[in-house]
């Protein structure tokens, strides 16, 4: 798994965009007291359930790999020329 150039920033952006998607999808709402780990797991599972990202193998389902998947997802959502892309 090759780390993306702006992976940490992409994960942060994915959580912002994902929170909106999570709420509009009717899956609930992220609260300020929710840990980043819980948000990452919940968003990853919702995106897998909705078929927007491919699931990790069961033995690879851990926080660093979920963050990587979210970063890839976020990068694909960004327009060409965006500072976080590429």
CSV table of N, CA and C in Angstrom, one decimal:
chain,number,residue,atom,x,y,z
A,1,UNK,N,0.8,-1.2,0.0
A,1,UNK,CA,0.0,0.0,0.0
A,1,UNK,C,0.9,1.2,0.0
A,2,UNK,N,0.9,2.0,-1.1
A,2,UNK,CA,1.7,3.2,-1.2
A,2,UNK,C,0.9,4.4,-0.7
A,3,UNK,N,1.6,5.1,0.3
A,3,UNK,CA,1.0,6.2,0.9
A,3,UNK,C,0.8,7.4,-0.1
A,4,UNK,N,-0.3,8.0,-0.1
A,4,UNK,CA,-0.6,9.1,-1.0
A,4,UNK,C,0.2,10.4,-0.5
A,5,UNK,N,0.4,11.3,-1.4
A,5,UNK,CA,1.2,12.5,-1.1
A,5,UNK,C,0.6,13.3,0.0
A,6,UNK,N,-0.7,13.6,0.0
A,6,UNK,CA,-1.4,14.4,1.0
A,6,UNK,C,-2.4,13.5,1.8
A,7,UNK,N,-2.0,12.3,2.1
A,7,UNK,CA,-3.0,11.4,2.7
A,7,UNK,C,-3.6,11.9,4.0
A,8,UNK,N,-2.9,12.5,4.9
A,8,UNK,CA,-3.5,13.0,6.1
A,8,UNK,C,-4.5,14.1,5.8
A,9,UNK,N,-4.2,15.0,4.9
A,9,UNK,CA,-5.1,16.1,4.5
A,9,UNK,C,-6.4,15.5,3.8
A,10,UNK,N,-6.1,14.5,3.0
A,10,UNK,CA,-7.3,13.9,2.3
A,10,UNK,C,-8.2,13.2,3.3
A,11,UNK,N,-7.6,12.5,4.3
A,11,UNK,CA,-8.5,11.9,5.3
A,11,UNK,C,-9.3,12.9,6.0
A,12,UNK,N,-8.7,14.0,6.4
A,12,UNK,CA,-9.4,15.1,7.1
A,12,UNK,C,-10.6,15.6,6.2
A,13,UNK,N,-10.3,15.8,5.0
A,13,UNK,CA,-11.3,16.3,4.0
A,13,UNK,C,-12.4,15.2,3.8
A,14,UNK,N,-12.0,14.0,3.8
A,14,UNK,CA,-13.0,12.9,3.6
A,14,UNK,C,-13.9,12.9,4.8
A,15,UNK,N,-13.4,13.1,6.0
A,15,UNK,CA,-14.3,13.2,7.2
A,15,UNK,C,-15.3,14.3,7.1
A,16,UNK,N,-14.9,15.5,6.6
A,16,UNK,CA,-15.8,16.6,6.5
A,16,UNK,C,-16.9,16.3,5.4
A,17,UNK,N,-16.4,15.9,4.3
A,17,UNK,CA,-17.4,15.5,3.2
A,17,UNK,C,-18.2,14.3,3.6
A,18,UNK,N,-17.6,13.3,4.2
A,18,UNK,CA,-18.3,12.1,4.6
A,18,UNK,C,-19.3,12.4,5.7
A,19,UNK,N,-19.1,13.4,6.6
A,19,UNK,CA,-20.1,13.7,7.6
A,19,UNK,C,-21.4,14.2,6.9
A,20,UNK,N,-21.2,15.0,5.9
A,20,UNK,CA,-22.4,15.5,5.1
A,20,UNK,C,-23.1,14.3,4.5
A,21,UNK,N,-22.3,13.5,3.8
A,21,UNK,CA,-22.9,12.3,3.1
A,21,UNK,C,-23.6,11.4,4.1
A,22,UNK,N,-23.0,11.2,5.2
A,22,UNK,CA,-23.5,10.3,6.3
A,22,UNK,C,-24.9,10.8,6.8
A,23,UNK,N,-25.0,12.1,7.0
A,23,UNK,CA,-26.2,12.6,7.4
A,23,UNK,C,-27.3,12.6,6.4
A,24,UNK,N,-26.9,13.0,5.1
A,24,UNK,CA,-27.9,13.1,4.0
A,24,UNK,C,-28.4,11.7,3.7
A,25,UNK,N,-27.5,10.7,3.9
A,25,UNK,CA,-27.9,9.3,3.6
A,25,UNK,C,-28.8,8.7,4.6
A,26,UNK,N,-29.0,9.5,5.8
A,26,UNK,CA,-29.9,9.0,6.8
A,26,UNK,C,-29.2,8.0,7.8
A,27,UNK,N,-27.9,7.9,7.8
A,27,UNK,CA,-27.2,7.0,8.6
A,27,UNK,C,-27.0,7.5,10.0
A,28,UNK,N,-27.3,8.7,10.2
A,28,UNK,CA,-27.0,9.3,11.6
A,28,UNK,C,-26.3,10.6,11.4
A,29,UNK,N,-25.6,11.0,12.5
A,29,UNK,CA,-24.9,12.3,12.5
A,29,UNK,C,-23.7,12.1,13.3
A,30,UNK,N,-22.6,12.6,12.8
A,30,UNK,CA,-21.3,12.7,13.6
A,30,UNK,C,-21.5,13.7,14.7
A,31,UNK,N,-21.2,13.4,15.9
A,31,UNK,CA,-21.2,14.4,17.0
A,31,UNK,C,-19.8,14.8,17.3
A,32,UNK,N,-19.6,16.0,17.8
A,32,UNK,CA,-18.3,16.5,18.1
A,32,UNK,C,-17.5,15.6,19.1
A,33,UNK,N,-18.2,14.9,19.9
A,33,UNK,CA,-17.6,14.0,20.9
A,33,UNK,C,-17.2,12.7,20.3
A,34,UNK,N,-17.6,12.4,19.1
A,34,UNK,CA,-17.2,11.1,18.4
A,34,UNK,C,-15.7,11.1,18.1
A,35,UNK,N,-15.1,10.0,18.4
A,35,UNK,CA,-13.6,10.0,18.1
A,35,UNK,C,-13.4,9.9,16.6
A,36,UNK,N,-12.2,10.3,16.2
A,36,UNK,CA,-11.9,10.2,14.7
A,36,UNK,C,-11.9,8.7,14.3
A,37,UNK,N,-11.5,7.9,15.2
A,37,UNK,CA,-11.4,6.4,14.9
A,37,UNK,C,-12.9,5.9,14.6
A,38,UNK,N,-13.8,6.3,15.4
A,38,UNK,CA,-15.2,5.9,15.2
A,38,UNK,C,-15.8,6.5,13.9
A,39,UNK,N,-15.4,7.7,13.6
A,39,UNK,CA,-15.9,8.3,12.4
A,39,UNK,C,-15.3,7.6,11.2
A,40,UNK,N,-14.1,7.3,11.2
A,40,UNK,CA,-13.4,6.6,10.1
A,40,UNK,C,-14.0,5.3,9.8
A,41,UNK,N,-14.2,4.5,10.9
A,41,UNK,CA,-14.8,3.2,10.8
A,41,UNK,C,-16.3,3.3,10.2
A,42,UNK,N,-17.1,4.2,10.8
A,42,UNK,CA,-18.5,4.3,10.4
A,42,UNK,C,-18.6,4.8,8.9
A,43,UNK,N,-17.7,5.7,8.5
A,43,UNK,CA,-17.8,6.2,7.1
A,43,UNK,C,-17.3,5.2,6.2
A,44,UNK,N,-16.2,4.5,6.5
A,44,UNK,CA,-15.7,3.4,5.7
A,44,UNK,C,-16.8,2.4,5.4
A,45,UNK,N,-17.4,1.9,6.5
A,45,UNK,CA,-18.4,0.9,6.4
A,45,UNK,C,-19.7,1.3,5.6
A,46,UNK,N,-20.0,2.6,5.7
A,46,UNK,CA,-21.2,3.1,4.9
A,46,UNK,C,-20.8,3.2,3.5
A,47,UNK,N,-19.6,3.6,3.1
A,47,UNK,CA,-19.2,3.7,1.7
A,47,UNK,C,-19.1,2.3,1.1
A,48,UNK,N,-18.6,1.4,1.9
A,48,UNK,CA,-18.5,0.0,1.4
A,48,UNK,C,-20.0,-0.5,1.2
A,49,UNK,N,-20.8,-0.3,2.1
A,49,UNK,CA,-22.2,-0.8,2.0
A,49,UNK,C,-22.9,-0.2,0.8
A,50,UNK,N,-22.6,1.1,0.5
A,50,UNK,CA,-23.2,1.8,-0.6
A,50,UNK,C,-22.5,1.5,-2.0
A,51,UNK,N,-21.5,0.7,-1.9
A,51,UNK,CA,-20.7,0.3,-3.1
A,51,UNK,C,-19.9,1.5,-3.7
A,52,UNK,N,-19.5,2.4,-2.9
A,52,UNK,CA,-18.7,3.5,-3.4
A,52,UNK,C,-17.2,3.3,-3.3
A,53,UNK,N,-16.8,2.3,-2.4
A,53,UNK,CA,-15.4,1.9,-2.3
A,53,UNK,C,-15.4,0.4,-2.2
A,54,UNK,N,-14.4,-0.2,-2.6
A,54,UNK,CA,-14.2,-1.7,-2.5
A,54,UNK,C,-13.8,-2.0,-1.1
A,55,UNK,N,-14.4,-3.1,-0.5
A,55,UNK,CA,-14.0,-3.4,0.9
A,55,UNK,C,-12.6,-4.0,1.0
A,56,UNK,N,-12.0,-3.8,2.1
A,56,UNK,CA,-10.7,-4.5,2.4
A,56,UNK,C,-11.0,-5.9,2.8
A,57,UNK,N,-10.0,-6.7,2.6
A,57,UNK,CA,-10.0,-8.1,3.1
A,57,UNK,C,-10.2,-8.1,4.6
A,58,UNK,N,-10.9,-9.0,5.2
A,58,UNK,CA,-11.2,-9.0,6.6
A,58,UNK,C,-10.0,-8.9,7.5
A,59,UNK,N,-8.9,-9.6,7.1
A,59,UNK,CA,-7.7,-9.5,7.9
A,59,UNK,C,-6.9,-8.2,7.7
A,60,UNK,N,-7.4,-7.4,6.7
A,60,UNK,CA,-6.7,-6.1,6.5
A,60,UNK,C,-7.5,-4.9,7.0
A,61,UNK,N,-8.7,-5.2,7.6
A,61,UNK,CA,-9.6,-4.1,8.0
A,61,UNK,C,-9.1,-3.5,9.4
A,62,UNK,N,-8.3,-2.5,9.2
A,62,UNK,CA,-7.7,-1.8,10.4
A,62,UNK,C,-7.7,-0.3,10.1
A,63,UNK,N,-7.5,0.5,11.1
A,63,UNK,CA,-7.6,1.9,10.9
A,63,UNK,C,-6.7,2.5,9.9
A,64,UNK,N,-5.4,2.2,9.8
A,64,UNK,CA,-4.6,2.7,8.8
A,64,UNK,C,-5.0,2.4,7.4
A,65,UNK,N,-5.5,1.2,7.2
A,65,UNK,CA,-6.0,0.8,5.8
A,65,UNK,C,-7.3,1.5,5.5
A,66,UNK,N,-8.2,1.6,6.5
A,66,UNK,CA,-9.4,2.4,6.3
A,66,UNK,C,-9.2,3.8,5.9
A,67,UNK,N,-8.2,4.4,6.6
A,67,UNK,CA,-7.8,5.8,6.3
A,67,UNK,C,-7.3,5.9,4.9
A,68,UNK,N,-6.5,5.0,4.5
A,68,UNK,CA,-6.0,5.0,3.1
A,68,UNK,C,-7.1,4.9,2.1
A,69,UNK,N,-8.1,4.0,2.3
A,69,UNK,CA,-9.2,3.8,1.4
A,69,UNK,C,-10.0,5.1,1.3
A,70,UNK,N,-10.2,5.8,2.5
A,70,UNK,CA,-11.0,7.1,2.5
A,70,UNK,C,-10.2,8.1,1.8
A,71,UNK,N,-8.9,8.1,1.9
A,71,UNK,CA,-8.1,9.1,1.2
A,71,UNK,C,-8.2,8.9,-0.3
A,72,UNK,N,-8.1,7.7,-0.7
A,72,UNK,CA,-8.3,7.4,-2.2
A,72,UNK,C,-9.6,7.9,-2.7
A,73,UNK,N,-10.7,7.5,-1.9
A,73,UNK,CA,-12.0,7.9,-2.3
A,73,UNK,C,-12.1,9.5,-2.4
A,74,UNK,N,-11.6,10.2,-1.4
A,74,UNK,CA,-11.6,11.6,-1.4
A,74,UNK,C,-10.9,12.2,-2.6
A,75,UNK,N,-9.7,11.6,-2.9
A,75,UNK,CA,-8.9,12.1,-4.0
A,75,UNK,C,-9.7,12.0,-5.3
A,76,UNK,N,-10.4,10.9,-5.5
A,76,UNK,CA,-11.2,10.7,-6.7
A,76,UNK,C,-12.4,11.7,-6.8
A,77,UNK,N,-12.8,12.3,-5.7
A,77,UNK,CA,-13.9,13.2,-5.7
A,77,UNK,C,-13.5,14.6,-6.1
A,78,UNK,N,-12.2,14.9,-5.9
A,78,UNK,CA,-11.7,16.3,-6.1
A,78,UNK,C,-11.5,16.6,-7.6
A,79,UNK,N,-11.7,17.8,-8.0
A,79,UNK,CA,-11.6,18.2,-9.4
A,79,UNK,C,-10.1,18.2,-9.8
A,80,UNK,N,-9.9,18.1,-11.1
A,80,UNK,CA,-8.5,18.2,-11.6
A,80,UNK,C,-7.9,19.5,-11.2
A,81,UNK,N,-6.6,19.5,-10.8
A,81,UNK,CA,-5.9,20.7,-10.4
A,81,UNK,C,-6.1,21.1,-9.0
A,82,UNK,N,-6.8,20.4,-8.2
A,82,UNK,CA,-7.0,20.7,-6.8
A,82,UNK,C,-5.7,20.5,-6.1
A,83,UNK,N,-5.4,21.3,-5.1
A,83,UNK,CA,-4.1,21.2,-4.3
A,83,UNK,C,-3.8,19.9,-3.7
A,84,UNK,N,-4.9,19.1,-3.3
A,84,UNK,CA,-4.7,17.8,-2.7
A,84,UNK,C,-4.6,16.7,-3.7
A,85,UNK,N,-4.9,16.9,-4.9
A,85,UNK,CA,-4.9,15.9,-5.9
A,85,UNK,C,-3.5,15.6,-6.5
A,86,UNK,N,-3.2,14.3,-6.5
A,86,UNK,CA,-2.0,13.9,-7.2
A,86,UNK,C,-0.7,14.2,-6.4
